[in-house]
Amino acid sequence: MRVYQLARKLKMPTKDLLSLISEMGIEVKGSLGSLSPQEVSKIEEKIATRRKPTPREGKEVIRDPVVTFLGHVDHGKTSLLDGIRKTHVAKREVGGITQSIGASEVIFQNKRIVFIDTPGHEAFTAMRAHGARVTDIVVLVVAADDGVMPQTIEAIDHARAAKVPIVVAINKIDLGSADSDQVKRQLGRFDLSCEEWGGETICVEVSALTGEGLDHLLEMILLEAEMLELLGNPEGDFQGVLIEGEMDKQKGAGSTLLVREGILRIGDILIGDHVYGKVKAMINWKGGRLKEAGLSTPVKVLGLSDVGHPGGIFKKARDEKEARRLAEQALEEERKKNLWKRKEVTLETLYQEKKEEKKTLNLIIKTDTQGSLQALGDVLKNLENENVRINITHGGIGEINKSDVLLASASKGIVISFNVGISGESRNLAKEENVEVRQYEVIYEIIDDIKKAQEALVEPKYEEVIIGKAEVRDTFRITRVGVIAGSYVTEGKVVRGSKARVFRGSEMLGEGTISSLKRFERDVSEVSVGLECGVNIEGFNEVEKGDIIHIYEARKAD
Ligand code: GDP
């Protein structure tokens, strides 16, 4: 048996299995290497003793996977979904079903898989830009006769930016011009090497037209889902993500929610951003009425006050009064703060992001030719240093499009273009999403600006330097102010607002900030060596005659 086949059987990533094999001292050549039956049983034994059930929080259970198909136009995303539904939805239902929401469910090997209607990566990322991650697995569809195309690359980058694992479906293998090997070679260049070629990515050859390979694809989706251990808590507080909203003339606002936590029931009161209301009816993808909807279930909810934004998170409220109050509050905030606009990310403001130790500058780059894309990518990567990581989230050729802007918005990045323009539509979107777009015609200007941004990204380090010392000659207590130390500056200077530490002999008694500094009743900002002054140290009042005050200043370290 080959290593990757065993990895599948054991439901573990190939690279983890390979490191276990090498730990066990078994020699094998990568994921394509063969293992003898004895070796296989040794490994299986080892894993059985190692595997501990993953601890789960509270009442968490494994939930069904939610899958989205992405890929280049016309590569067969819609046909594949149709093909899967045709084969795996009970025969008597097929034809009778008019899909009523932008999602569907199939049961395969007694397990449920949820498909979100292939929204295109723009919508996929727009949803993420507004805060929600809906998809657990992306199926990247690549036509075997056409290979990796610009939107394939975009889809890869979008899935990666969202940290969603990719399963590849090489479609249209029924065609005479199909060349799956060529597709696999191309995918290898994007770090998606197929398992049977020694890589990590599950690749399945399929034909939406003949149905070939569809079951295998579903099997692999379930396998990937199992490895991901997708969890949810049916007893937890309800949380649903809005995947689409529509206004129906007769039925009013309809919102399709995907249940992420808890259970949604008829009569529940929902609130999500400015939208609220009592759940009057729930409709599943086949148009059937539901009384309740559990984990990973997409349902159209009727009865809400308005159509929400895709990606919006819905929760339950105690009663309609509370829900209305929260909705009004959200609306007010939206108005005030322009809630739907993200915090503006610009080269100048990025440094305010303090979450990570090492800062990351996420860039989306668009250029006029493959050569300049490569060159710019190399140049930018070279600018990476120990403080700032440069992450090229996506690189492509041609005009800046809406998808670039949305990707930048979702990944808090910046769009940089070289010798290409931007459509009016995309420019408006960039404004709406507050995404910074920088267009250049000279490569050195890009380098200069990125360097400047990097400097801003790195917060300066400060060190404390003693700038003066003063000896306390007398003390006075003043009501509401505290103790004033009448002091004589023995070294350097005393500066108002600077930090002070009080020493008695070699013992440090306390510290504080110099909140007031006076010379003969007059407030001054600093007093130099050889002069007398009155000092109040905020935060320390136990100062006595004979104490020495050390004055510090924080200076930017080199
Ligand atoms: P999408 O844009 O990715 O959703 O692609 P579609 O599903 O609309 O398919 C685009 C075209 O490719 C349609 O004309 C389909 O009939 C055709 N197509 C899709 N899958 C296959 C396949 O497996 N084999 C062949 N021969 N044609 C296919």
mmCIF file of N, CA and C in Angstrom, residues 490-553:
data_model
loop_
_atom_site.group_PDB
_atom_site.id
_atom_site.type_symbol
_atom_site.label_atom_id
_atom_site.label_comp_id
_atom_site.label_asym_id
_atom_site.label_seq_id
_atom_site.Cartn_x
_atom_site.Cartn_y
_atom_site.Cartn_z
ATOM 1 N N THR A 490 20.523 68.152 41.229
ATOM 2 C CA THR A 490 21.966 67.893 41.354
ATOM 3 C C THR A 490 22.594 67.486 40.037
ATOM 4 N N GLU A 491 21.784 66.925 39.135
ATOM 5 C CA GLU A 491 22.329 66.495 37.831
ATOM 6 C C GLU A 491 21.263 66.737 36.771
ATOM 7 N N GLY A 492 21.668 67.051 35.590
ATOM 8 C CA GLY A 492 20.745 67.137 34.455
ATOM 9 C C GLY A 492 19.592 68.090 34.699
ATOM 10 N N LYS A 493 18.353 67.563 34.496
ATOM 11 C CA LYS A 493 17.201 68.453 34.676
ATOM 12 C C LYS A 493 15.991 67.645 35.138
ATOM 13 N N VAL A 494 15.035 68.407 35.674
ATOM 14 C CA VAL A 494 13.758 67.790 36.050
ATOM 15 C C VAL A 494 12.734 68.292 35.036
ATOM 16 N N VAL A 495 11.975 67.365 34.445
ATOM 17 C CA VAL A 495 11.017 67.765 33.408
ATOM 18 C C VAL A 495 9.613 67.344 33.834
ATOM 19 N N ARG A 496 8.668 68.285 33.713
ATOM 20 C CA ARG A 496 7.283 67.958 34.066
ATOM 21 C C ARG A 496 6.745 66.883 33.105
ATOM 22 N N GLY A 497 6.003 65.954 33.656
ATOM 23 C CA GLY A 497 5.422 64.899 32.821
ATOM 24 C C GLY A 497 6.314 63.683 32.699
ATOM 25 N N SER A 498 7.573 63.819 33.142
ATOM 26 C CA SER A 498 8.444 62.639 32.995
ATOM 27 C C SER A 498 8.291 61.726 34.203
ATOM 28 N N LYS A 499 8.892 60.548 34.064
ATOM 29 C CA LYS A 499 8.749 59.518 35.080
ATOM 30 C C LYS A 499 9.793 59.753 36.175
ATOM 31 N N ALA A 500 9.419 59.499 37.444
ATOM 32 C CA ALA A 500 10.374 59.713 38.530
ATOM 33 C C ALA A 500 10.403 58.506 39.457
ATOM 34 N N ARG A 501 11.575 58.164 39.928
ATOM 35 C CA ARG A 501 11.691 57.101 40.936
ATOM 36 C C ARG A 501 12.381 57.706 42.153
ATOM 37 N N VAL A 502 11.892 57.338 43.329
ATOM 38 C CA VAL A 502 12.429 57.928 44.560
ATOM 39 C C VAL A 502 13.308 56.911 45.281
ATOM 40 N N PHE A 503 14.535 57.326 45.591
ATOM 41 C CA PHE A 503 15.500 56.437 46.265
ATOM 42 C C PHE A 503 15.822 56.955 47.657
ATOM 43 N N ARG A 504 15.885 56.027 48.608
ATOM 44 C CA ARG A 504 16.395 56.376 49.940
ATOM 45 C C ARG A 504 17.610 55.485 50.118
ATOM 46 N N GLY A 505 18.786 56.081 50.052
ATOM 47 C CA GLY A 505 20.007 55.254 50.023
ATOM 48 C C GLY A 505 19.980 54.486 48.718
ATOM 49 N N SER A 506 20.144 53.144 48.796
ATOM 50 C CA SER A 506 20.129 52.383 47.548
ATOM 51 C C SER A 506 18.758 51.767 47.291
ATOM 52 N N GLU A 507 17.815 52.035 48.187
ATOM 53 C CA GLU A 507 16.504 51.404 48.057
ATOM 54 C C GLU A 507 15.545 52.267 47.237
ATOM 55 N N MET A 508 14.903 51.617 46.260
ATOM 56 C CA MET A 508 13.920 52.343 45.457
ATOM 57 C C MET A 508 12.577 52.241 46.176
ATOM 58 N N LEU A 509 12.001 53.392 46.550
ATOM 59 C CA LEU A 509 10.791 53.356 47.378
ATOM 60 C C LEU A 509 9.504 53.365 46.553
ATOM 61 N N GLY A 510 9.572 54.024 45.438
ATOM 62 C CA GLY A 510 8.349 54.084 44.647
ATOM 63 C C GLY A 510 8.567 54.923 43.408
ATOM 64 N N GLU A 511 7.518 54.925 42.568
ATOM 65 C CA GLU A 511 7.662 55.722 41.349
ATOM 66 C C GLU A 511 6.358 56.391 40.969
ATOM 67 N N GLY A 512 6.463 57.345 40.109
ATOM 68 C CA GLY A 512 5.266 58.045 39.659
ATOM 69 C C GLY A 512 5.636 59.017 38.555
ATOM 70 N N THR A 513 4.676 59.898 38.256
ATOM 71 C CA THR A 513 4.936 60.870 37.194
ATOM 72 C C THR A 513 4.995 62.263 37.810
ATOM 73 N N ILE A 514 5.885 63.073 37.302
ATOM 74 C CA ILE A 514 5.980 64.433 37.827
ATOM 75 C C ILE A 514 4.804 65.232 37.284
ATOM 76 N N SER A 515 3.816 65.450 38.170
ATOM 77 C CA SER A 515 2.585 66.069 37.689
ATOM 78 C C SER A 515 2.630 67.583 37.860
ATOM 79 N N SER A 516 3.418 68.037 38.816
ATOM 80 C CA SER A 516 3.549 69.497 38.885
ATOM 81 C C SER A 516 4.991 69.868 39.209
ATOM 82 N N LEU A 517 5.424 70.946 38.615
ATOM 83 C CA LEU A 517 6.804 71.390 38.789
ATOM 84 C C LEU A 517 6.766 72.919 38.921
ATOM 85 N N LYS A 518 7.283 73.402 40.055
ATOM 86 C CA LYS A 518 7.196 74.866 40.281
ATOM 87 C C LYS A 518 8.548 75.454 40.656
ATOM 88 N N ARG A 519 8.716 76.683 40.234
ATOM 89 C CA ARG A 519 9.859 77.469 40.708
ATOM 90 C C ARG A 519 9.275 78.769 41.231
ATOM 91 N N PHE A 520 9.491 79.001 42.540
ATOM 92 C CA PHE A 520 8.886 80.167 43.200
ATOM 93 C C PHE A 520 7.430 80.323 42.802
ATOM 94 N N GLU A 521 6.604 79.334 43.108
ATOM 95 C CA GLU A 521 5.155 79.406 42.878
ATOM 96 C C GLU A 521 4.750 79.406 41.402
ATOM 97 N N ARG A 522 5.728 79.494 40.515
ATOM 98 C CA ARG A 522 5.376 79.550 39.101
ATOM 99 C C ARG A 522 5.454 78.148 38.499
ATOM 100 N N ASP A 523 4.461 77.800 37.711
ATOM 101 C CA ASP A 523 4.525 76.504 37.022
ATOM 102 C C ASP A 523 5.554 76.584 35.910
ATOM 103 N N VAL A 524 6.439 75.588 35.884
ATOM 104 C CA VAL A 524 7.432 75.563 34.807
ATOM 105 C C VAL A 524 7.458 74.165 34.202
ATOM 106 N N SER A 525 8.017 74.072 33.017
ATOM 107 C CA SER A 525 8.034 72.741 32.392
ATOM 108 C C SER A 525 9.338 72.007 32.673
ATOM 109 N N GLU A 526 10.422 72.745 32.914
ATOM 110 C CA GLU A 526 11.631 72.043 33.341
ATOM 111 C C GLU A 526 12.537 72.952 34.170
ATOM 112 N N VAL A 527 13.358 72.281 35.021
ATOM 113 C CA VAL A 527 14.268 73.015 35.884
ATOM 114 C C VAL A 527 15.643 72.375 35.752
ATOM 115 N N SER A 528 16.684 73.213 35.559
ATOM 116 C CA SER A 528 18.011 72.658 35.268
ATOM 117 C C SER A 528 18.867 72.501 36.522
ATOM 118 N N VAL A 529 19.984 71.857 36.310
ATOM 119 C CA VAL A 529 20.939 71.566 37.382
ATOM 120 C C VAL A 529 21.329 72.860 38.118
ATOM 121 N N GLY A 530 21.464 72.755 39.443
ATOM 122 C CA GLY A 530 21.899 73.887 40.251
ATOM 123 C C GLY A 530 20.758 74.748 40.746
ATOM 124 N N LEU A 531 19.518 74.404 40.319
ATOM 125 C CA LEU A 531 18.388 75.242 40.740
ATOM 126 C C LEU A 531 17.472 74.469 41.687
ATOM 127 N N GLU A 532 16.651 75.237 42.414
ATOM 128 C CA GLU A 532 15.700 74.613 43.323
ATOM 129 C C GLU A 532 14.311 74.591 42.692
ATOM 130 N N CYS A 533 13.500 73.620 43.120
ATOM 131 C CA CYS A 533 12.141 73.543 42.567
ATOM 132 C C CYS A 533 11.229 72.780 43.521
ATOM 133 N N GLY A 534 9.901 72.916 43.283
ATOM 134 C CA GLY A 534 8.923 72.128 44.035
ATOM 135 C C GLY A 534 8.355 71.053 43.113
ATOM 136 N N VAL A 535 8.457 69.803 43.586
ATOM 137 C CA VAL A 535 8.054 68.696 42.706
ATOM 138 C C VAL A 535 6.911 67.920 43.346
ATOM 139 N N ASN A 536 5.875 67.636 42.573
ATOM 140 C CA ASN A 536 4.852 66.698 43.062
ATOM 141 C C ASN A 536 4.890 65.456 42.183
ATOM 142 N N ILE A 537 5.031 64.293 42.867
ATOM 143 C CA ILE A 537 5.074 63.039 42.098
ATOM 144 C C ILE A 537 3.732 62.344 42.249
ATOM 145 N N GLU A 538 2.995 62.314 41.154
ATOM 146 C CA GLU A 538 1.682 61.678 41.190
ATOM 147 C C GLU A 538 1.882 60.172 41.347
ATOM 148 N N GLY A 539 1.234 59.600 42.317
ATOM 149 C CA GLY A 539 1.384 58.157 42.530
ATOM 150 C C GLY A 539 2.351 57.839 43.653
ATOM 151 N N PHE A 540 3.053 58.819 44.202
ATOM 152 C CA PHE A 540 3.950 58.543 45.320
ATOM 153 C C PHE A 540 4.028 59.764 46.232
ATOM 154 N N ASN A 541 3.539 59.595 47.469
ATOM 155 C CA ASN A 541 3.488 60.730 48.390
ATOM 156 C C ASN A 541 4.367 60.571 49.622
ATOM 157 N N GLU A 542 5.112 59.447 49.677
ATOM 158 C CA GLU A 542 5.886 59.172 50.898
ATOM 159 C C GLU A 542 7.301 59.735 50.835
ATOM 160 N N VAL A 543 7.477 60.718 50.020
ATOM 161 C CA VAL A 543 8.819 61.268 49.864
ATOM 162 C C VAL A 543 9.237 62.035 51.131
ATOM 163 N N GLU A 544 10.538 61.910 51.505
ATOM 164 C CA GLU A 544 11.048 62.570 52.724
ATOM 165 C C GLU A 544 12.329 63.325 52.424
ATOM 166 N N LYS A 545 12.662 64.178 53.365
ATOM 167 C CA LYS A 545 13.905 64.953 53.255
ATOM 168 C C LYS A 545 15.081 63.986 53.115
ATOM 169 N N GLY A 546 15.977 64.267 52.206
ATOM 170 C CA GLY A 546 17.158 63.410 52.032
ATOM 171 C C GLY A 546 16.998 62.392 50.902
ATOM 172 N N ASP A 547 15.765 62.179 50.446
ATOM 173 C CA ASP A 547 15.551 61.232 49.328
ATOM 174 C C ASP A 547 16.134 61.803 48.040
ATOM 175 N N ILE A 548 16.498 60.887 47.135
ATOM 176 C CA ILE A 548 16.994 61.338 45.831
ATOM 177 C C ILE A 548 15.962 60.940 44.773
ATOM 178 N N ILE A 549 15.585 61.903 43.952
ATOM 179 C CA ILE A 549 14.614 61.602 42.880
ATOM 180 C C ILE A 549 15.374 61.437 41.564
ATOM 181 N N HIS A 550 15.159 60.282 40.934
ATOM 182 C CA HIS A 550 15.753 60.070 39.597
ATOM 183 C C HIS A 550 14.679 60.372 38.554
ATOM 184 N N ILE A 551 15.054 61.157 37.571
ATOM 185 C CA ILE A 551 14.085 61.530 36.529
ATOM 186 C C ILE A 551 14.434 60.747 35.259
ATOM 187 N N TYR A 552 13.386 60.151 34.661
ATOM 188 C CA TYR A 552 13.620 59.323 33.466
ATOM 189 C C TYR A 552 12.876 59.875 32.262
ATOM 190 N N GLU A 553 13.398 59.494 31.111
ATOM 191 C CA GLU A 553 12.693 59.837 29.883
ATOM 192 C C GLU A 553 12.680 58.578 29.014
#
